[in-house]
Amino acid sequence: MANINISCIAIIGKQNNPLYIKNFNPSHPDLKYHYIAHTSCDVMEERAAMKAQDMYLGVLFSMEDLSVYGYMTNTKVKFITVLTVPDVIIKDLDMKNVFRRIHTAYVNHTSNPFYDIDSQKMIKSKKFEQEIEAIGRGRALEGGNRSSVPPSAHGP
């Protein structure tokens, strides 16, 4: 995977309420990322109407030194990743991998029977925060991806 410099990961609920926003760039205030996340919602809904199959929406827009990428689940939960614009080209495959990891962390969190899926409250979970922190810092998840198939299941 390319060296992706993630500045922010945001998760926006199906009613356009923020569920989780994590700032990885101390030089930008948190309020800036709240603004970017909410301005991304309209762009994502327009693009999702045109793309019936693919959940990855690609680059939504760029502003100043940041590029905003989007991904929408089939339940209309929106994942937004803000990148500091690098000198290298970011491949869609790399961004799809980042969003797949975010989606897996979100699914693992919402699979908790005590989590109210229709809640408009911000996500407060140490395990979820650790997984998002690992994604944002470019580290592998400890213990690997929980949704992956164990090596012994592949056969000889």
Short mmCIF file of C-alpha atoms in Angstrom, two decimals:
data_model
loop_
_atom_site.label_atom_id
_atom_site.label_comp_id
_atom_site.label_asym_id
_atom_site.label_seq_id
_atom_site.Cartn_x
_atom_site.Cartn_y
_atom_site.Cartn_z
CA MET A 1 0.00 0.00 0.00
CA ALA A 2 1.22 3.48 -0.81
CA ASN A 3 2.19 5.93 1.89
CA ILE A 4 -1.21 7.55 2.51
CA ASN A 5 -1.18 10.55 4.85
CA ILE A 6 -4.64 10.48 6.46
CA SER A 7 -5.63 13.73 8.17
CA CYS A 8 -9.12 12.73 9.26
CA ILE A 9 -11.56 9.83 9.28
CA ALA A 10 -15.24 10.64 9.71
CA ILE A 11 -18.30 8.44 9.93
CA ILE A 12 -21.64 10.12 9.25
CA GLY A 13 -24.94 8.38 10.05
CA LYS A 14 -27.77 7.78 7.63
CA GLN A 15 -29.53 10.90 8.95
CA ASN A 16 -26.36 12.97 8.29
CA ASN A 17 -25.46 13.05 11.97
CA PRO A 18 -21.77 12.68 12.91
CA LEU A 19 -21.08 9.30 14.51
CA TYR A 20 -17.29 9.58 14.71
CA ILE A 21 -14.71 12.13 13.63
CA LYS A 22 -11.00 11.59 14.32
CA ASN A 23 -8.41 14.28 13.54
CA PHE A 24 -4.89 12.96 12.83
CA ASN A 25 -3.44 16.35 11.85
CA PRO A 26 -2.78 18.70 14.79
CA SER A 27 -2.12 21.63 12.44
CA HIS A 28 -5.81 21.74 11.43
CA PRO A 29 -8.57 22.36 13.99
CA ASP A 30 -11.26 19.72 14.57
CA LEU A 31 -13.98 22.16 13.48
CA LYS A 32 -12.48 22.24 9.98
CA TYR A 33 -12.99 18.49 9.63
CA HIS A 34 -16.57 18.72 10.93
CA TYR A 35 -17.21 21.26 8.18
CA ILE A 36 -15.56 19.08 5.52
CA ALA A 37 -17.50 16.01 6.65
CA HIS A 38 -20.84 17.79 6.44
CA THR A 39 -20.13 19.44 3.09
CA SER A 40 -19.21 15.98 1.77
CA CYS A 41 -22.66 14.56 2.53
CA ASP A 42 -24.42 16.32 -0.37
CA VAL A 43 -21.70 15.37 -2.84
CA MET A 44 -21.85 11.76 -1.68
CA GLU A 45 -25.61 11.52 -2.05
CA GLU A 46 -25.43 12.95 -5.59
CA ARG A 47 -22.71 10.48 -6.60
CA ALA A 48 -24.43 7.54 -4.92
CA ALA A 49 -27.55 8.22 -6.98
CA MET A 50 -25.45 7.85 -10.16
CA LYS A 51 -23.52 4.76 -8.96
CA ALA A 52 -25.93 1.99 -8.04
CA GLN A 53 -23.35 -0.77 -7.44
CA ASP A 54 -20.05 0.65 -6.22
CA MET A 55 -19.93 1.91 -2.62
CA TYR A 56 -16.55 3.61 -3.17
CA LEU A 57 -17.21 7.13 -4.47
CA GLY A 58 -13.61 8.24 -5.06
CA VAL A 59 -12.40 11.82 -4.70
CA LEU A 60 -15.32 14.00 -3.69
CA PHE A 61 -13.46 17.31 -3.85
CA SER A 62 -10.17 18.99 -3.01
CA MET A 63 -9.61 22.15 -1.03
CA GLU A 64 -6.41 23.90 0.00
CA ASP A 65 -3.93 21.09 0.73
CA LEU A 66 -6.56 18.38 1.35
CA SER A 67 -8.34 15.77 -0.78
CA VAL A 68 -11.64 14.29 0.41
CA TYR A 69 -12.61 10.70 -0.45
CA GLY A 70 -15.96 9.06 0.17
CA TYR A 71 -17.57 5.67 0.66
CA MET A 72 -21.24 4.98 1.37
CA THR A 73 -22.64 1.73 2.75
CA ASN A 74 -25.88 0.22 1.49
CA THR A 75 -27.51 1.48 4.71
CA LYS A 76 -26.50 5.08 3.81
CA VAL A 77 -23.80 5.38 6.47
CA LYS A 78 -21.03 7.55 5.03
CA PHE A 79 -17.29 7.11 5.54
CA ILE A 80 -15.15 10.13 4.72
CA THR A 81 -11.38 10.18 4.63
CA VAL A 82 -9.46 13.43 4.31
CA LEU A 83 -5.91 13.15 3.01
CA THR A 84 -3.11 15.67 2.98
CA VAL A 85 -2.34 16.06 -0.72
CA PRO A 86 0.88 14.15 -1.36
CA ASP A 87 3.35 14.40 -4.21
CA VAL A 88 2.48 10.85 -5.24
CA ILE A 89 -0.68 9.60 -6.88
CA ILE A 90 -3.06 7.70 -4.60
CA LYS A 91 -4.44 4.60 -6.28
CA ASP A 92 -8.13 3.78 -5.97
CA LEU A 93 -7.18 0.27 -4.86
CA ASP A 94 -5.28 1.69 -1.87
CA MET A 95 -8.20 3.92 -0.89
CA LYS A 96 -10.68 1.05 -1.29
CA ASN A 97 -8.50 -0.97 1.09
CA VAL A 98 -8.57 1.87 3.65
CA PHE A 99 -12.35 2.12 3.39
CA ARG A 100 -12.72 -1.67 3.63
CA ARG A 101 -10.79 -1.57 6.91
CA ILE A 102 -12.94 1.31 8.21
CA HIS A 103 -16.10 -0.53 7.17
CA THR A 104 -14.90 -3.71 8.90
CA ALA A 105 -14.19 -1.77 12.12
CA TYR A 106 -17.66 -0.18 11.91
CA VAL A 107 -19.39 -3.53 11.28
CA ASN A 108 -17.51 -5.13 14.18
CA HIS A 109 -18.65 -2.26 16.42
CA THR A 110 -22.28 -2.30 15.32
CA SER A 111 -22.47 -6.10 15.68
CA ASN A 112 -22.48 -5.57 19.44
CA PRO A 113 -26.01 -6.51 20.59
CA PHE A 114 -26.03 -3.53 22.97
CA TYR A 115 -25.34 -0.98 20.24
CA ASP A 116 -28.41 0.90 19.01
CA ILE A 117 -27.95 1.08 15.23
CA ASP A 118 -30.41 3.98 14.95
CA SER A 119 -28.77 5.98 17.71
CA GLN A 120 -27.63 9.47 16.82
CA LYS A 121 -25.00 9.45 19.56
CA MET A 122 -21.28 9.58 18.81
CA ILE A 123 -19.48 6.23 18.87
CA LYS A 124 -17.65 5.72 22.17
CA SER A 125 -15.69 2.47 22.12
CA LYS A 126 -12.05 1.91 23.02
CA LYS A 127 -11.71 -1.04 20.63
CA PHE A 128 -13.26 0.94 17.75
CA GLU A 129 -11.02 3.93 18.49
CA GLN A 130 -7.94 1.68 18.51
CA GLU A 131 -8.90 0.22 15.12
CA ILE A 132 -9.49 3.67 13.60
CA GLU A 133 -6.25 4.93 15.14
CA ALA A 134 -4.36 2.02 13.55
CA ILE A 135 -5.93 2.76 10.15
CA GLY A 136 -5.24 6.49 10.41
CA ARG A 137 -1.63 6.00 11.45
CA GLY A 138 -1.07 3.42 8.71
CA ARG A 139 -0.45 0.49 11.04
CA ALA A 140 -1.75 -3.06 10.68
CA LEU A 141 -4.51 -4.06 13.06
CA GLU A 142 -3.29 -6.14 15.98
CA GLY A 143 -4.26 -9.75 15.47
CA GLY A 144 -5.00 -9.05 11.81
CA ASN A 145 -8.36 -8.40 10.26
CA ARG A 146 -11.06 -10.18 12.28
CA SER A 147 -13.09 -10.86 9.16
CA SER A 148 -10.27 -12.67 7.39
CA VAL A 149 -10.22 -16.41 6.93
CA PRO A 150 -7.70 -18.25 9.13
CA PRO A 151 -4.79 -19.83 7.21
CA SER A 152 -5.86 -23.34 8.25
CA ALA A 153 -9.22 -22.91 6.46
CA HIS A 154 -7.51 -22.66 3.06
CA GLY A 155 -6.57 -26.33 3.00
CA PRO A 156 -3.22 -27.92 2.13
#
